[in-house]
Amino acid sequence: MKLATYRDGTADGCLHIVSRDLRRAVPASGIAASLIDALQRWDAVRPALAALYDRLNDGTEALAAAFDPARCAAPLPRSPQWLDGSAFLNHGDLMQKAFNQSPIPQFETVPVMYQGASDDFLGPHDDVPLPSEADGIDFEGEFGVVVGPVPMAATPEQAAAALRLVVQINDWSLRTLGAHEVRTGFGFLQAKPSTAFAPVAVTPDELGEAWRDHRVQMPLHIDWNGARFGEPHGGQMNFSFADLVAHGARTRRLSAGTIVGSGTVSNRERSAGSACIAERRVIEIIDQGAPTTGFMAFGDRVRMQAKFEDGRDGPFGVIDQRVVKAG
Amino acid sequence: MKLATYRDGTADGCLHIVSRDLRRAVPASGIAASLIDALQRWDAVRPALAALYDRLNDGTEALAAAFDPARCAAPLPRSPQWLDGSAFLNHGDLMQKAFNQSPIPQFETVPVMYQGASDDFLGPHDDVPLPSEADGIDFEGEFGVVVGPVPMAATPEQAAAALRLVVQINDWSLRTLGAHEVRTGFGFLQAKPSTAFAPVAVTPDELGEAWRDHRVQMPLHIDWNGARFGEPHGGQMNFSFADLVAHGARTRRLSAGTIVGSGTVSNRERSAGSACIAERRVIEIIDQGAPTTGFMAFGDRVRMQAKFEDGRDGPFGVIDQRVVKAG
């Protein structure tokens, strides 16, 4: 099942079901007002949503119209929590190597994760207002999951049972601020402005064979100002989404609608490129002694789209955003 | 004006106005369904809330009943964001000295702040379910503010204009997990389970002379299992709440209802005691070479109450909680 949220002036937007081929959509507001409402009553509303999805795909749904990603907010315009891991250890290894950082303790056995703002997410085509180019504006291509209720101290198996939806994410980052915040030990705050999402959230079955081991087994194609920047593969996650959700729930309950992210997709193979500028820069530092690629300027665009391994377009739609001066 | 939230089965609870002497309360749901609703329409609803407060204090409000803190959730049972600073630098200085940590860069000029979970706050008398005593269970007595909308990159002056309410907080902490998370650079996540709040949120004018320089100029009395643990004074904040809110808004908008905390109250004078066990332990390490005070056990209680400098009870009511084994 594929789900999207059209803006309607409310904080949570209007839930829509999107056809398998991403061409048609129909309001689902007769079943659940919003995606967060649906997630809070998932077992009760899922059959009706699935029936609507079937009618949409069959061409028998009278209210179907063309799917318009430009009308989309993030699938969840706000959510109870947004917890972002860093599950591709190749990325962290490169960062440590370039900056001669002391290794993160238990880096290979305990995920690292920060809590981000979850009250003001960006839609897939929203401009990204930021105060200063000097902050080191960067994108981060990621995958994520949306969960149902997860009890405190859930096992990875319990966490796996709570996985509801898979999403594609651009975790906007400000590297100059982040370099400072990492050194404080308090973690990322100013370094993480509003996060953006591809228009379509999908149930894991939509991924078919590309959902294995609680990982998204797809390359994420990333273009910066129209030039290919990377297409790293999501399968190289060192922790699965079940592991990450269990980590997040260790000492707290997760409310339905909590989003847990993979961290920037990163592959050992240099040919895959990178999902963020910071990683390209650390590779330049390692290879050449200094970075040659700058961060983003106002007016720059980034486009992100997951693809199946056979080259077909992925199920999430496209993130395509422009950075602009705030205020 | 004094405000509290009674549990009513909804996520945001039922807004009540509480009398100046904390003895009487009246539902305000005819004006605003919940405190978050009121904060989203503050200028529109404030006159009616203030009129109700006047009738309650005059004894002319027919629907008034005894105020029952046992029925209270946190004033905001959930909020858009919860951003907690560490604005009493004495606390950080002690932690660094005890553990020979390298100094936090710009520690005296740039606040440190983490983002905590804001979807599942605890009420003033709620038990605190936690998975393991081995995690190093600790309390943290704090003050905080609730803001209206704050634009990205707001100045401290703009932040000051957005301050709506003052609150008293117990920022539950798990020190064993925190020691690891600080070293990762990603900051606190598992170390910060659900945060608790005193029952009454107040407009700054309720503090009278105890609200100066955007600080709460009151001692916070803390008892652990019935024995006085500390009564540090809130006036020694090195950053004001206006500074902290501006720091939080540097690269993001803050939605109405965002809560910004002071971090654990801490004084240079040893006679004031501490607002958390971790600080007493680092003083023991500095003075004696090793800590002698352990962390909390299941069944332990902590009580927190701000007082005016002349000894009168503060306006926030009492936090009195027991730690229990989760599950």
XYZ file of C-alpha atoms in Angstrom:
654
model
C 0.000 0.000 0.000
C 1.200 3.503 -0.855
C 0.175 6.552 1.178
C 0.676 10.290 0.801
C -0.519 13.445 2.528
C -1.955 16.407 0.646
C -1.797 19.811 2.282
C -5.250 21.001 3.364
C -4.444 23.742 5.846
C -4.483 21.417 8.871
C -1.385 20.442 10.812
C -1.578 16.780 9.805
C -2.893 17.174 6.243
C -5.279 14.919 4.317
C -4.444 11.232 3.876
C -4.444 9.928 0.295
C -3.916 6.482 -1.144
C -1.606 6.439 -4.176
C -1.759 3.813 -6.915
C 1.002 1.236 -7.290
C 2.315 3.049 -10.387
C 2.251 6.466 -8.602
C -0.069 7.888 -11.287
C -3.391 8.115 -9.455
C -4.483 9.097 -5.964
C -7.696 9.184 -3.977
C -8.534 10.837 -0.635
C -8.760 8.355 2.212
C -10.209 10.865 4.637
C -13.437 8.873 4.892
C -11.374 6.109 6.516
C -8.765 8.100 8.444
C -8.447 11.875 8.543
C -4.670 11.797 8.412
C -1.779 9.360 8.332
C -1.128 9.822 12.058
C -4.798 9.038 12.714
C -4.452 5.884 10.593
C -1.283 4.798 12.395
C -2.977 5.226 15.779
C -5.775 2.871 14.626
C -3.787 0.793 12.128
C -5.324 -2.632 12.645
C -8.820 -1.161 12.482
C -8.352 0.968 9.352
C -5.892 -1.104 7.345
C -8.502 -3.364 5.675
C -10.514 -0.393 4.401
C -7.356 1.375 3.203
C -6.255 -1.815 1.430
C -9.642 -2.172 -0.257
C -9.411 1.436 -1.475
C -5.883 0.731 -2.757
C -7.209 -2.294 -4.664
C -9.996 -0.254 -6.263
C -7.506 2.460 -7.207
C -5.170 -0.055 -8.863
C -8.090 -1.818 -10.600
C -9.293 1.446 -12.075
C -12.684 1.025 -10.350
C -12.370 3.891 -7.869
C -14.625 6.723 -9.016
C -12.912 9.446 -6.968
C -9.426 8.758 -8.329
C -7.502 11.666 -9.834
C -3.973 12.220 -11.092
C -1.427 12.001 -8.265
C 0.148 15.434 -7.748
C 3.381 15.321 -5.707
C 3.491 19.136 -5.721
C 0.487 19.112 -3.381
C 2.230 16.765 -0.969
C 3.490 17.558 2.484
C 5.717 14.988 4.139
C 3.678 11.776 4.600
C 3.681 12.749 8.294
C 3.929 16.579 8.366
C 4.658 16.203 12.089
C 5.244 13.108 14.192
C 5.626 12.186 17.866
C 9.362 11.507 17.572
C 12.056 11.584 14.897
C 15.060 9.452 15.836
C 17.917 9.252 13.362
C 20.632 6.649 13.586
C 23.933 6.380 11.770
C 23.690 2.768 10.710
C 26.075 2.807 7.747
C 29.353 2.461 9.585
C 31.388 3.188 6.461
C 30.243 6.802 6.796
C 31.393 7.067 10.402
C 34.664 5.295 9.620
C 35.442 7.849 6.914
C 34.559 10.784 9.183
C 36.827 9.464 11.928
C 39.679 8.775 9.533
C 39.570 12.208 7.927
C 39.428 14.150 11.175
C 41.604 11.821 13.269
C 38.766 11.604 15.745
C 39.047 9.170 18.612
C 36.861 6.157 17.806
C 33.271 6.201 19.069
C 33.036 3.603 21.881
C 31.208 0.382 20.891
C 30.753 1.854 17.403
C 30.245 -1.541 15.758
C 27.849 -2.987 18.339
C 25.692 -0.112 19.661
C 23.992 2.223 17.166
C 24.473 5.962 17.517
C 21.268 7.977 17.271
C 20.085 11.529 17.838
C 16.605 12.992 18.315
C 15.572 15.572 15.736
C 12.738 18.083 15.552
C 9.509 16.381 14.481
C 6.998 19.238 14.523
C 7.810 20.917 11.210
C 8.822 18.482 8.454
C 9.278 19.597 4.849
C 7.439 18.149 1.853
C 9.245 16.690 -1.161
C 9.245 19.876 -3.234
C 9.381 22.484 -0.479
C 12.055 25.142 -0.538
C 14.489 24.820 2.363
C 14.858 28.168 4.150
C 18.106 28.454 6.089
C 19.777 31.444 7.713
C 23.365 31.279 6.414
C 25.522 29.599 3.779
C 28.372 29.824 6.284
C 26.711 27.087 8.351
C 27.849 24.449 5.813
C 24.570 23.472 4.134
C 24.424 19.782 3.227
C 21.889 17.106 2.266
C 21.783 13.551 3.612
C 19.981 10.849 1.623
C 18.461 8.227 3.908
C 15.775 5.622 4.325
C 13.529 5.376 7.380
C 10.654 3.489 8.944
C 7.445 4.569 10.651
C 6.361 2.430 13.582
C 3.233 1.599 15.520
C 3.367 1.670 19.332
C 6.607 0.171 20.674
C 6.898 -0.697 24.384
C 9.893 0.390 26.449
C 12.810 -2.055 26.238
C 11.355 -3.826 23.180
C 13.510 -6.534 21.603
C 14.508 -6.232 17.926
C 11.851 -8.893 17.228
C 9.158 -6.786 18.926
C 10.465 -3.751 17.075
C 10.263 -5.621 13.761
C 6.627 -6.453 14.452
C 5.882 -2.745 14.942
C 7.295 -1.607 11.570
C 4.432 -0.124 9.546
C 5.831 1.986 6.701
C 9.076 2.705 4.862
C 10.017 6.253 3.837
C 12.754 8.107 1.943
C 14.367 11.053 3.719
C 16.562 14.083 3.153
C 18.061 14.876 6.564
C 19.195 18.466 5.986
C 22.384 19.184 7.905
C 24.537 22.194 8.760
C 28.097 20.948 9.037
C 29.834 23.934 10.583
C 27.345 23.870 13.453
C 27.520 20.078 13.651
C 31.292 20.021 14.050
C 30.879 22.170 17.156
C 27.900 20.258 18.537
C 29.615 16.876 18.279
C 32.459 18.216 20.414
C 30.065 19.367 23.157
C 28.856 15.797 23.695
C 25.259 17.075 23.730
C 24.848 16.157 20.061
C 23.112 17.714 17.085
C 20.550 20.475 17.519
C 21.270 23.623 15.481
C 23.015 21.323 12.979
C 19.693 19.682 12.146
C 17.030 21.977 10.676
C 13.719 20.639 9.342
C 13.972 17.235 7.676
C 12.310 16.506 4.312
C 10.509 13.417 3.025
C 9.675 11.870 -0.340
C 5.937 12.052 -1.026
C 4.991 8.399 -0.674
C 5.230 6.194 2.431
C 4.857 2.500 1.626
C 4.128 -0.711 3.458
C 7.195 -2.997 3.348
C 5.499 -5.452 0.968
C 5.605 -2.761 -1.742
C 9.367 -3.223 -1.838
C 9.082 -6.943 -2.672
C 12.538 -8.511 -2.704
C 14.034 -5.100 -1.972
C 12.836 -5.417 1.657
C 15.133 -8.014 3.200
C 16.680 -8.286 6.683
C 14.724 -5.168 7.695
C 16.758 -3.114 5.256
C 15.901 -1.244 2.034
C 17.903 -3.096 -0.616
C 17.851 -0.302 -3.188
C 20.293 2.306 -4.462
C 19.425 5.920 -3.663
C 20.135 8.145 -6.677
C 21.237 11.629 -5.730
C 21.747 14.601 -8.047
C 23.128 17.979 -6.966
C 22.235 20.754 -9.410
C 21.483 18.184 -12.080
C 24.743 16.239 -11.815
C 24.870 12.726 -10.407
C 26.423 12.864 -6.933
C 25.993 9.290 -5.782
C 23.882 6.191 -5.857
C 24.856 4.285 -2.701
C 22.903 1.132 -1.892
C 20.744 0.800 1.217
C 21.618 -2.840 1.759
C 24.930 -2.069 3.465
C 23.276 -0.934 6.717
C 25.304 -2.385 9.587
C 22.262 -2.251 11.882
C 18.786 -3.190 10.637
C 15.721 -1.024 11.168
C 14.586 -3.519 13.825
C 17.888 -2.931 15.656
C 17.513 0.847 15.359
C 13.918 0.899 16.620
C 14.859 -1.314 19.579
C 17.756 1.030 20.355
C 15.396 4.023 20.330
C 12.910 2.260 22.617
C 15.462 1.092 25.208
C 14.267 3.492 27.939
C 11.084 5.012 26.476
C 7.836 4.084 24.774
C 7.562 5.041 21.112
C 4.168 6.427 20.131
C 2.534 5.330 16.884
C 3.953 7.455 14.085
C 7.489 7.686 15.438
C 10.000 7.807 12.557
C 13.397 6.104 12.795
C 16.054 6.900 10.177
C 19.049 4.977 8.865
C 21.490 7.852 8.732
C 23.139 8.823 5.471
C 23.413 5.905 3.043
C 27.072 5.027 2.560
C 28.920 2.290 0.707
C 32.461 0.997 0.911
C 32.741 1.085 -2.891
C 33.962 4.546 -3.889
C 32.237 4.136 -7.256
C 28.853 4.439 -5.532
C 29.518 8.066 -4.677
C 28.033 9.592 -1.551
C 24.649 10.617 -0.170
C 25.993 13.776 1.450
C 28.639 16.387 0.675
C 30.403 15.901 3.998
C 31.335 12.358 3.016
C 32.709 13.409 -0.353
C 34.791 16.044 1.423
C 36.279 13.569 3.888
C 37.196 11.284 0.988
C 38.924 14.271 -0.631
C 40.763 14.923 2.641
C 41.850 11.287 2.873
C 42.911 11.096 -0.780
C 44.261 14.590 -1.410
C 44.861 16.150 2.003
C 42.164 18.797 1.670
C 38.540 19.058 0.529
C 37.844 20.538 -2.887
C 34.034 20.336 -2.904
C 32.201 23.158 -1.134
C 28.857 22.969 0.618
C 25.575 24.188 -0.906
C 24.796 27.758 -1.923
C 21.387 29.443 -1.858
C 19.606 28.495 -5.076
C 21.190 25.046 -5.241
C 18.926 22.041 -5.797
C 19.170 18.434 -4.699
C 17.146 15.551 -6.137
C 16.839 12.118 -4.532
C 15.096 9.015 -5.828
C 15.430 5.386 -4.782
C 15.527 2.869 -7.648
C 15.003 -0.853 -7.745
C 18.134 -2.812 -8.601
C 16.775 -3.458 -12.103
C 16.580 0.300 -12.677
C 12.841 0.786 -12.226
C 11.772 3.862 -10.271
C 11.370 3.193 -6.577
C 8.047 3.458 -4.744
C 8.670 6.631 -2.742
C 8.541 9.256 -5.489
C 11.102 12.044 -5.736
C 12.572 14.601 -3.349
C 13.555 17.715 -5.329
C 14.316 20.786 -3.240
C 15.964 24.161 -3.471
C 17.878 25.882 -0.668
C 16.869 29.505 -0.071
C 17.796 32.304 2.304
C 15.428 32.372 5.301
C 13.459 35.430 6.368
C -2.303 33.236 35.730
C -1.888 29.614 36.807
C -2.783 26.722 34.517
C -2.947 22.959 34.926
C -4.105 19.979 32.872
C -6.401 17.288 34.257
C -6.323 13.865 32.662
C -9.493 13.177 30.686
C -8.488 10.300 28.437
C -7.384 12.544 25.572
C -3.773 13.017 24.518
C -3.692 16.689 25.517
C -5.948 16.547 28.595
C -8.394 19.178 29.874
C -7.166 22.706 30.588
C -7.926 24.058 34.076
C -7.280 27.416 35.676
C -5.875 27.172 39.211
C -6.336 29.833 41.870
C -3.444 31.994 43.019
C -3.255 30.059 46.316
C -3.342 26.662 44.495
C -6.461 25.633 46.457
C -9.196 25.865 43.815
C -9.474 25.004 40.145
C -12.011 25.345 37.366
C -12.183 23.789 33.898
C -11.283 26.227 31.138
C -12.409 23.909 28.367
C -15.129 26.334 27.321
C -12.339 28.732 26.337
C -9.640 26.340 25.126
C -9.849 22.561 25.039
C -6.271 22.091 26.148
C -3.193 24.089 27.020
C -1.659 23.458 23.593
C -4.869 24.761 22.031
C -4.640 27.866 24.230
C -0.980 28.435 23.329
C -1.783 28.206 19.624
C -4.400 30.978 20.048
C -2.851 32.784 23.034
C -3.674 36.387 22.195
C -7.269 35.452 21.408
C -7.942 33.331 24.497
C -5.828 35.043 27.130
C -8.428 37.703 28.103
C -11.115 35.073 28.748
C -8.684 32.888 30.691
C -7.610 35.898 32.759
C -11.243 36.785 33.510
C -11.857 33.216 34.672
C -8.736 33.415 36.843
C -10.063 36.627 38.410
C -13.445 35.046 39.183
C -11.703 32.018 40.689
C -9.547 34.207 42.937
C -12.516 36.392 43.900
C -14.557 33.385 44.948
C -17.258 34.259 42.407
C -16.721 31.334 40.026
C -19.589 28.888 40.483
C -17.818 25.907 38.897
C -14.737 26.106 41.137
C -13.741 22.982 43.036
C -10.781 21.929 45.159
C -7.570 21.729 43.089
C -6.446 18.098 42.929
C -2.811 17.693 41.807
C -3.282 13.904 41.781
C -5.524 14.331 38.723
C -2.888 16.341 36.893
C -0.891 15.319 33.887
C 2.051 17.509 32.926
C 0.699 20.976 32.017
C 1.527 19.930 28.437
C 1.208 16.110 28.352
C 2.925 16.319 24.958
C 4.506 19.247 23.145
C 5.960 20.032 19.716
C 9.550 20.162 20.990
C 11.413 19.748 24.283
C 14.831 21.392 24.204
C 16.933 21.209 27.343
C 19.974 23.391 27.902
C 22.665 23.189 30.533
C 22.687 26.828 31.562
C 24.192 26.515 35.060
C 27.856 26.342 34.152
C 28.860 25.379 37.689
C 27.342 21.967 37.006
C 29.336 21.471 33.817
C 32.515 22.762 35.466
C 32.175 20.171 38.232
C 31.495 17.350 35.760
C 34.572 18.277 33.712
C 36.772 18.576 36.789
C 35.724 15.222 38.238
C 36.162 13.273 35.013
C 39.131 15.221 33.610
C 37.097 15.794 30.479
C 38.456 18.105 27.841
C 36.600 21.416 28.104
C 33.516 21.878 25.934
C 34.414 24.422 23.210
C 32.888 27.886 23.763
C 31.320 26.572 26.972
C 30.899 30.027 28.493
C 29.512 31.765 25.415
C 27.381 29.206 23.506
C 24.746 27.202 25.419
C 24.763 23.419 25.130
C 21.343 21.905 24.477
C 19.833 18.550 23.550
C 16.435 17.613 22.146
C 14.399 15.261 24.319
C 11.272 13.197 23.706
C 8.169 15.372 23.916
C 5.368 12.911 23.162
C 5.016 11.192 26.536
C 5.624 13.520 29.511
C 4.941 12.408 33.086
C 2.620 14.159 35.525
C 3.770 15.411 38.935
C 2.750 12.294 40.881
C 3.224 9.640 38.192
C 5.368 6.624 38.913
C 8.495 6.533 36.765
C 8.830 3.130 35.061
C 12.397 2.333 34.040
C 13.983 -0.902 32.856
C 17.088 -1.251 35.053
C 18.697 0.148 38.202
C 22.051 -0.536 36.524
C 21.392 2.389 34.144
C 22.196 4.862 36.950
C 18.775 6.362 37.725
C 18.933 10.049 38.629
C 16.666 13.068 38.932
C 17.433 16.596 37.687
C 15.580 19.553 39.178
C 15.121 22.324 36.630
C 13.052 25.278 35.580
C 11.732 25.801 32.059
C 9.687 28.052 29.823
C 6.910 27.427 27.307
C 6.964 29.642 24.234
C 4.618 30.881 21.577
C 5.736 30.720 17.934
C 9.397 31.710 17.498
C 10.769 32.439 14.018
C 14.017 30.889 12.786
C 17.094 32.888 13.809
C 15.165 34.920 16.404
C 17.199 37.307 18.544
C 17.147 36.922 22.353
C 14.835 39.951 22.401
C 12.398 38.239 20.010
C 12.710 35.079 22.076
C 11.919 37.015 25.257
C 8.752 38.374 23.661
C 7.623 34.812 22.917
C 7.923 33.542 26.521
C 4.444 32.523 27.685
C 4.717 30.301 30.762
C 7.229 29.139 33.378
C 7.340 25.515 34.525
C 9.185 23.326 37.045
C 10.753 20.136 35.692
C 12.258 16.822 36.753
C 14.465 15.762 33.842
C 14.868 12.055 34.623
C 18.317 10.842 33.588
C 20.143 7.533 33.269
C 23.794 8.242 33.972
C 25.424 5.005 32.867
C 23.817 5.381 29.450
C 24.592 9.101 29.381
C 28.301 8.592 29.987
C 28.406 6.479 26.819
C 26.197 8.756 24.756
C 28.263 11.863 25.510
C 31.341 10.076 24.177
C 29.614 9.245 20.880
C 29.133 12.949 20.121
C 25.516 12.215 19.125
C 24.293 13.236 22.583
C 21.621 12.013 24.964
C 18.894 9.638 23.805
C 18.578 6.464 25.900
C 19.924 8.535 28.822
C 16.791 10.660 28.786
C 13.524 8.812 29.446
C 10.204 10.643 29.894
C 10.506 14.009 31.630
C 8.142 15.036 34.473
C 6.553 18.384 35.294
C 5.090 20.088 38.359
C 1.313 20.465 38.028
C 1.050 24.220 37.512
C 2.403 26.309 34.649
C 2.392 30.030 35.388
C 2.639 33.266 33.500
C 5.871 35.075 34.446
C 3.986 37.803 36.357
C 2.983 35.169 38.943
C 6.619 35.090 40.025
C 6.671 38.816 40.832
C 10.192 39.868 41.807
C 11.306 36.256 41.430
C 11.170 36.690 37.621
C 14.145 38.892 36.782
C 16.563 38.866 33.848
C 14.524 36.046 32.273
C 15.513 33.759 35.137
C 13.576 32.105 37.964
C 15.060 33.690 41.095
C 13.914 30.989 43.501
C 15.542 28.070 45.328
C 14.392 24.615 44.252
C 13.951 22.365 47.303
C 14.743 18.734 46.601
C 14.186 15.769 48.929
C 15.282 12.197 48.181
C 13.382 9.623 50.234
C 12.332 12.329 52.681
C 15.802 13.770 53.324
C 16.814 17.190 52.046
C 19.183 16.774 49.109
C 19.598 20.340 47.950
C 18.017 23.726 47.528
C 20.051 25.415 44.799
C 18.882 28.802 43.555
C 17.671 29.383 40.004
C 19.187 32.850 39.776
C 22.677 31.581 38.973
C 21.782 30.636 35.386
C 24.690 31.715 33.168
C 22.370 31.969 30.161
C 18.864 33.429 30.453
C 15.771 31.731 29.099
C 15.752 34.320 26.302
C 19.281 33.212 25.380
C 18.300 29.536 25.491
C 15.204 29.989 23.327
C 17.197 31.983 20.762
C 19.821 29.218 20.720
C 17.122 26.610 20.062
C 15.614 28.673 17.245
C 18.893 29.406 15.447
C 18.111 27.153 12.440
C 14.462 26.156 12.984
C 11.061 27.584 13.803
C 9.708 26.748 17.244
C 6.007 25.888 17.272
C 3.755 27.284 19.996
C 4.052 25.026 23.041
C 7.752 24.255 22.643
C 9.373 23.809 26.079
C 12.929 25.004 26.767
C 14.666 23.863 29.980
C 17.449 25.362 32.073
C 19.315 22.150 32.782
C 19.904 21.013 36.342
C 19.956 23.913 38.817
C 23.446 24.246 40.269
C 25.129 26.741 42.614
C 28.755 27.490 43.370
C 28.013 27.422 47.114
C 28.406 23.847 48.333
C 25.927 24.570 51.136
C 23.104 24.736 48.568
C 23.437 21.018 47.843
C 22.618 19.688 44.389
C 19.606 19.136 42.158
C 20.851 15.777 40.878
C 22.780 12.827 42.266
C 25.413 12.983 39.538
C 26.554 16.372 40.792
C 26.824 15.211 44.411
C 28.890 12.258 43.178
C 31.332 14.438 41.241
C 31.774 16.624 44.346
C 32.570 13.449 46.288
C 35.071 12.465 43.594
C 36.719 15.894 43.740
C 36.789 16.003 47.550
C 37.399 12.368 48.454
C 38.645 10.668 45.303
C 35.583 8.460 44.823
C 31.786 8.746 44.982
C 30.012 7.444 48.082
C 26.403 8.206 47.085
C 24.704 5.637 44.828
C 22.015 6.286 42.247
C 18.310 5.586 42.844
C 16.765 2.184 43.536
C 13.290 1.032 42.538
C 10.888 2.272 45.198
C 12.860 5.471 45.863
C 10.999 8.786 45.843
C 12.042 12.296 44.924
C 10.153 15.482 45.846
C 10.785 18.877 44.276
C 9.238 22.220 45.127
C 10.362 25.739 44.299
C 10.063 28.260 47.124
C 10.095 32.028 47.160
C 13.139 33.522 48.847
C 11.026 34.429 51.885
C 10.145 30.769 52.337
C 6.617 30.813 50.877
C 5.654 27.886 48.662
C 6.343 28.537 45.010
C 3.627 28.732 42.360
C 4.281 25.465 40.518
C 3.043 22.938 43.087
C 4.995 19.807 43.941
C 6.665 17.025 41.963
C 6.617 13.842 44.081
C 7.457 10.653 42.192
C 8.475 7.072 42.801
C 10.772 5.039 40.550
C 9.431 1.596 39.640
C 10.547 -1.347 37.509
C 9.056 -1.112 34.016
C 6.999 -3.846 32.414
